[in-house]
Short mmCIF file of C-alpha atoms in Angstrom, two decimals:
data_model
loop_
_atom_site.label_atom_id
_atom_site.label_comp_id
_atom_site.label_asym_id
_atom_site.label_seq_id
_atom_site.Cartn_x
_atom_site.Cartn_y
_atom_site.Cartn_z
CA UNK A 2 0.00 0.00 0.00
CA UNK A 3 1.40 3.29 -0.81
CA UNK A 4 -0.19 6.31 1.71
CA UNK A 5 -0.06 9.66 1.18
CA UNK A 6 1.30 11.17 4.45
CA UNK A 7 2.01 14.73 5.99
CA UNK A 8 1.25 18.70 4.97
CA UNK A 9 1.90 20.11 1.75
CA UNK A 10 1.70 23.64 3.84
CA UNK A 11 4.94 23.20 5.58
CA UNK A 12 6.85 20.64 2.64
CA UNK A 13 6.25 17.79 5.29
CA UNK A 14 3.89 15.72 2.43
CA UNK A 15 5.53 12.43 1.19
CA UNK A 16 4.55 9.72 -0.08
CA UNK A 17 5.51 6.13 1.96
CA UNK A 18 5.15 2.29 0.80
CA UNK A 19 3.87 -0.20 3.30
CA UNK A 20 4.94 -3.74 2.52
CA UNK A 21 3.40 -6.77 3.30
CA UNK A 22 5.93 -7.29 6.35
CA UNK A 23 4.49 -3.81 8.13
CA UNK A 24 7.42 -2.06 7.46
CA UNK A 25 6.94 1.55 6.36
CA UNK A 26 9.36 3.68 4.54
CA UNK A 27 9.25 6.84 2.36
CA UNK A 28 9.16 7.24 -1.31
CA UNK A 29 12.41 9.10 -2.77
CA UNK A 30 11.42 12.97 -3.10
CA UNK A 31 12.53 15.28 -5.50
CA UNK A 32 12.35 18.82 -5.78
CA UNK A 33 12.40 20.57 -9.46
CA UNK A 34 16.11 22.93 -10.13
CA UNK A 35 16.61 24.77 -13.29
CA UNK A 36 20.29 26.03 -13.68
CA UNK A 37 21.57 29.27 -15.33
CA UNK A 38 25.23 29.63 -16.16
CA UNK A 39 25.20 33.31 -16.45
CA UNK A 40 29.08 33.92 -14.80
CA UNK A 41 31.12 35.75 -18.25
CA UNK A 42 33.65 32.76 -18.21
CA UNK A 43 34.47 30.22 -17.79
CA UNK A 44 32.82 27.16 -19.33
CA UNK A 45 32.46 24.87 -16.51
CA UNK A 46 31.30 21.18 -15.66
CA UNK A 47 29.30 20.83 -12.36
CA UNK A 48 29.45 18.53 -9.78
CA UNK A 49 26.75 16.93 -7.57
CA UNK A 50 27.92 15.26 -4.17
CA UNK A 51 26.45 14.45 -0.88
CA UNK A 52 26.64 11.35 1.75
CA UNK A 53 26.38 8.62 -0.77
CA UNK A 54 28.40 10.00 -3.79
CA UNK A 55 31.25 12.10 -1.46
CA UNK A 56 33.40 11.79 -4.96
CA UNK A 57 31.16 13.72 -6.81
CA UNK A 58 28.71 12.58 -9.90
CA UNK A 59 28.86 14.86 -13.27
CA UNK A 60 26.11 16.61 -13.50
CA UNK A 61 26.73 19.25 -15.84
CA UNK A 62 29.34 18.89 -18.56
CA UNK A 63 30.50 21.95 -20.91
CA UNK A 64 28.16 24.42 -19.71
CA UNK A 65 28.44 27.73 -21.55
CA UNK A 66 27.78 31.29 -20.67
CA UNK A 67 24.20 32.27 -21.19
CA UNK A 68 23.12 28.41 -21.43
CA UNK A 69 20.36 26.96 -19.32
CA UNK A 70 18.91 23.44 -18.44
CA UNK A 71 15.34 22.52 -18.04
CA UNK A 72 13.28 22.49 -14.53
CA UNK A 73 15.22 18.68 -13.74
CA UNK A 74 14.74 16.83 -10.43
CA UNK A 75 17.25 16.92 -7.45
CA UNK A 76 16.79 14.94 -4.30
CA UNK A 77 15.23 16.47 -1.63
CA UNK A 78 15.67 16.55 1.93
CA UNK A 79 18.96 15.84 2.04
CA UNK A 80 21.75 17.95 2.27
CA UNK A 81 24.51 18.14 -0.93
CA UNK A 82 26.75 20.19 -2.29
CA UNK A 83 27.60 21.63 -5.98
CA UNK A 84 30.86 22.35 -6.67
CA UNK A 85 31.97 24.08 -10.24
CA UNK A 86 35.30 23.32 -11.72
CA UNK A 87 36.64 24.62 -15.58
CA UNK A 88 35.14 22.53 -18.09
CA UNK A 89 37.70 19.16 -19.36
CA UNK A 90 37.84 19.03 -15.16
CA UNK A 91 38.90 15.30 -14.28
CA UNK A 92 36.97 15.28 -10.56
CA UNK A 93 35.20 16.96 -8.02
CA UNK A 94 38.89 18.20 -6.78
CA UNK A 95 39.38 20.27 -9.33
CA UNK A 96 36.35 22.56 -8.44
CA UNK A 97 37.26 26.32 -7.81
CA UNK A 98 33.09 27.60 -6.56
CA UNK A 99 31.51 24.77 -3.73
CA UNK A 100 28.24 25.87 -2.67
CA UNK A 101 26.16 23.43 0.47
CA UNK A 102 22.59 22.72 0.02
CA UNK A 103 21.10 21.78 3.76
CA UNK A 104 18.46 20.43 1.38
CA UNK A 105 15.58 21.08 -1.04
CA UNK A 106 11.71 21.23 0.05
CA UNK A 107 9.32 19.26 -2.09
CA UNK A 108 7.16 22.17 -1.93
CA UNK A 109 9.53 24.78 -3.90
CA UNK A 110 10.55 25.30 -7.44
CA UNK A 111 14.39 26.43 -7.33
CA UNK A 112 16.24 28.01 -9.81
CA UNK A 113 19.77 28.57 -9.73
CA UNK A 114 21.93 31.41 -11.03
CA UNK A 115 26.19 30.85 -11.18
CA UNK A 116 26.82 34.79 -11.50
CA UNK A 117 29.87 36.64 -11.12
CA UNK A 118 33.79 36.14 -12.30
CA UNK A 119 36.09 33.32 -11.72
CA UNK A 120 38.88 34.68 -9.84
CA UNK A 121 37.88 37.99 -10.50
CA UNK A 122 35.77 41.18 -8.50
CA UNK A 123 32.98 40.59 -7.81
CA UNK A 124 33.43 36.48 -7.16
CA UNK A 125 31.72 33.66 -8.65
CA UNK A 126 28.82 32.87 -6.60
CA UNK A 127 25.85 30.44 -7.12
CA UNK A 128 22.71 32.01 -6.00
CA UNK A 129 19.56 30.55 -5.56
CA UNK A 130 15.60 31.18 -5.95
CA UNK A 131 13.69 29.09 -4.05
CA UNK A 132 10.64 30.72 -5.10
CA UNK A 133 10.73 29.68 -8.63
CA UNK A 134 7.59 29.29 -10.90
CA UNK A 135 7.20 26.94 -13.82
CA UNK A 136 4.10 28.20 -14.99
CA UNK A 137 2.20 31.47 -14.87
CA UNK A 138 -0.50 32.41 -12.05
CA UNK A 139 -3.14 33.46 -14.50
CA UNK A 140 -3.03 31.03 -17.50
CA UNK A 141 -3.66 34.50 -19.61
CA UNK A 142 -0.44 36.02 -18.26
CA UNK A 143 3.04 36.14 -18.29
CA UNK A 144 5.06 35.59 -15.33
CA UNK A 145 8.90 37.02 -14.90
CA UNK A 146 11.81 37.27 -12.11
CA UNK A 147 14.63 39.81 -13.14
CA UNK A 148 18.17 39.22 -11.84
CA UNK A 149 20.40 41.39 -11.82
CA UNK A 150 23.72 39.51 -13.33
CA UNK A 151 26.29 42.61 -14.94
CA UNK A 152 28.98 42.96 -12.62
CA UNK A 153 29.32 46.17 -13.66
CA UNK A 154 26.18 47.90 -13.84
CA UNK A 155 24.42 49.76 -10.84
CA UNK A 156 21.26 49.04 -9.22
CA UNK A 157 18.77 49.42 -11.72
CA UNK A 158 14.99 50.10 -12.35
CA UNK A 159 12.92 48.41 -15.25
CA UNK A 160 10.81 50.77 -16.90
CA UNK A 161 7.64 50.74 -19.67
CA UNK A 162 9.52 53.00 -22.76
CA UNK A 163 8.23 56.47 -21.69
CA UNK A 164 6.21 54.66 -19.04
CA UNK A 165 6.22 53.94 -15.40
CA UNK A 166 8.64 51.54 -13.43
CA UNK A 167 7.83 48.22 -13.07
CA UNK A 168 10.37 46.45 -11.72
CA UNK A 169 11.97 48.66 -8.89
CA UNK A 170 15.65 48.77 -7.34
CA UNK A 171 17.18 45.63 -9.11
CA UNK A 172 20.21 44.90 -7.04
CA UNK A 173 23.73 42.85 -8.50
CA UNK A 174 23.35 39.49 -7.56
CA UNK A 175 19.60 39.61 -6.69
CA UNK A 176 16.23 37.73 -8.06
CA UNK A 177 12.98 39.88 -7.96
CA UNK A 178 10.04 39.09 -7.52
CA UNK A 179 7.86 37.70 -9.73
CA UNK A 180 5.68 40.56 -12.17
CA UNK A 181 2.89 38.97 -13.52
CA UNK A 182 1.68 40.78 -16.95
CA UNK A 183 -0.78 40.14 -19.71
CA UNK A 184 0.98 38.51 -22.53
CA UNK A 185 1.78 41.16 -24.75
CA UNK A 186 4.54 42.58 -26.63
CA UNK A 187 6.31 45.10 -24.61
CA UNK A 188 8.95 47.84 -25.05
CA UNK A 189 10.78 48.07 -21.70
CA UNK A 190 13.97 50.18 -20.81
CA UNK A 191 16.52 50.13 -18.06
CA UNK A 192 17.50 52.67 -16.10
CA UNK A 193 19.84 53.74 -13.09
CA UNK A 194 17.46 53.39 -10.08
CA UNK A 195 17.67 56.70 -9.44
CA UNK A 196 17.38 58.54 -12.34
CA UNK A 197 14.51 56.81 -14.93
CA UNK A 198 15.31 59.72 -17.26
CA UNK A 199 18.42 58.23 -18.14
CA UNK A 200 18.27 54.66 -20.33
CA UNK A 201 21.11 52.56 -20.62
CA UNK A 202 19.62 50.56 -23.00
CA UNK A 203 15.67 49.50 -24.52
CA UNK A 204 14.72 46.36 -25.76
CA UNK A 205 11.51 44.36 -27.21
CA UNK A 206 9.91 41.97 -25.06
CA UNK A 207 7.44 40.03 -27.24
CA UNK A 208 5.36 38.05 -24.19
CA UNK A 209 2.66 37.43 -26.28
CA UNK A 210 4.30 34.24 -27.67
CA UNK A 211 5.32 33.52 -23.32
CA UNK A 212 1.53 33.09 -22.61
CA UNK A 213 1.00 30.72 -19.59
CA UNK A 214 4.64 30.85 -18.80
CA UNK A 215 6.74 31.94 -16.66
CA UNK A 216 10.19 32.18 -16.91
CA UNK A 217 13.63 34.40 -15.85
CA UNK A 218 15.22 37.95 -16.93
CA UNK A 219 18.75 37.73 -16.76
CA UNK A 220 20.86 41.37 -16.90
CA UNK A 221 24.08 39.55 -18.42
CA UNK A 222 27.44 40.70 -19.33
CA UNK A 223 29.49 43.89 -18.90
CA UNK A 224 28.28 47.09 -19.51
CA UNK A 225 32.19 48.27 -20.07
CA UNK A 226 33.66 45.64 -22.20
CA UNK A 227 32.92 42.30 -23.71
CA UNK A 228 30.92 40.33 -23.85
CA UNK A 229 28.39 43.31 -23.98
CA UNK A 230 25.58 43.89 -21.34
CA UNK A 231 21.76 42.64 -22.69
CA UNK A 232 18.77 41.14 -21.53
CA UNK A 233 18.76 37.46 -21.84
CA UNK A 234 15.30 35.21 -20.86
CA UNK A 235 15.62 31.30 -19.96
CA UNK A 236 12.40 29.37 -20.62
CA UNK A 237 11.01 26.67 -18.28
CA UNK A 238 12.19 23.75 -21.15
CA UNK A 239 16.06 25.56 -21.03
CA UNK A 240 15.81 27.86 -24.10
CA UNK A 241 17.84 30.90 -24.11
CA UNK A 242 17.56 34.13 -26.15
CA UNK A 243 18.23 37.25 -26.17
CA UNK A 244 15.68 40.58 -25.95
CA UNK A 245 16.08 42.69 -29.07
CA UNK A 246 17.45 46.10 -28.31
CA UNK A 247 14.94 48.89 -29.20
CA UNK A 248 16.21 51.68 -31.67
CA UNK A 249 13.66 54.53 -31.84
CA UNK A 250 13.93 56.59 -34.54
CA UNK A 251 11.98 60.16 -35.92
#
């Protein structure tokens, strides 16, 4: 007999196997990740390791800048680490980032962001949402988190072109909150948080193909030098684009 037992209201809900014997034990439980490389270099491979696997299991191999997977299950409950090491790594030893996981609830979507520069100012980091969505609130909506990725761009507001703000005091390093929109196309600008009337850049964000979805807004690369600051959007199934800049013209 398989029971279900426990609160979905605190994550305590699992799902446990009685066998014919009386014993009792619990299902495995998972808890959905998506992962966002969006750290300037290097390519990296990343590692998965906890009590059972202290050597490390390749989870990640040749993950590029701007690249994404798809909402994939990690085990819950238990706590793990992942450590990031250059990609062609050999083992877990040669990770340079380790970040430890106490463990995921079966009740939260998580989506992690490796942000920042190898060896560099500000650090590599991993940093991690655990209030993820994988699907809009209002099936007639869109549904978007902002982070704020550009190492060297200030704390910014997102603004309707001409419009008002909508997305206020993005810090570096930082998820939003969730905005949840109609699904329309949009022109959208950013802007120093603390003066809208100046726009570091405008771009087209067509969310009337994202309807019923939600997804991220990634602020990636360097507003200074290369590779060159944009907007960037990762998609529930791991799809990564670019928003088009906006060039308005008389």
């Amino acid at each position: 007999v398989v029971f279900a037992s426990g609160l979905l209201s605190d994550g305590s809900f699992d799902l446990w196997a009685t066998l014919p014997n009386g014993f009792t034990l619990p299902l495995p439980s998972f808890a959905r990740v998506q992962v966002i490389h969006n750290a300037p270099s290097p390519t990296v491979d990343v590692y998965y390791a906890d009590a059972d696997n202290p050597d490390g299991i390749l989870a990640l191999a040749d993950f590029e800048f701007r690249q994404a997977t798809n909402f994939g299950l990690f085990p819950a409950r238990s706590a793990f680490d992942l450590a990031v090491a250059p990609a062609g790594s050999s083992s877990i030893d040669d990770a340079v980032y380790t970040l430890s996981i106490p463990g995921l609830s079966t009740s939260n979507t998580y989506i992690i962001m490796a942000n920042g520069i190898v060896g560099g100012n500000p650090g590599f980091e991993l940093v991690v949402n655990e209030n993820g969505r994988t699907r809009a609130s209002n099936p007639t909506n869109a549904d978007f988190s902002v982070f704020h990725g550009s190492p060297d761009a200030p704390t910014v507001d997102v603004t309707l072109f001409n419009g008002p703000v909508i997305v206020d005091n993005a810090e570096y390093g930082v998820f939003t909150d969730y905005l949840s929109v109609p699904a329309s196309d949009y022109i959208i600008s950013i802007t120093p948080s603390d003066n809208n009337n100046v726009v570091v850049q405008s771009y087209i964000a067509p969310l009337s193909a994202l309807e019923g979805q939600a997804f991220t807004v990634f602020a990636s690369g360097f507003l200074s030098s290369a590779p060159g600051f944009g907007l960037w959007v990762a998609l529930t199934d791991g799809t990564t684009f670019p928003l088009p800049v906006y060039v308005s013209t008389n």
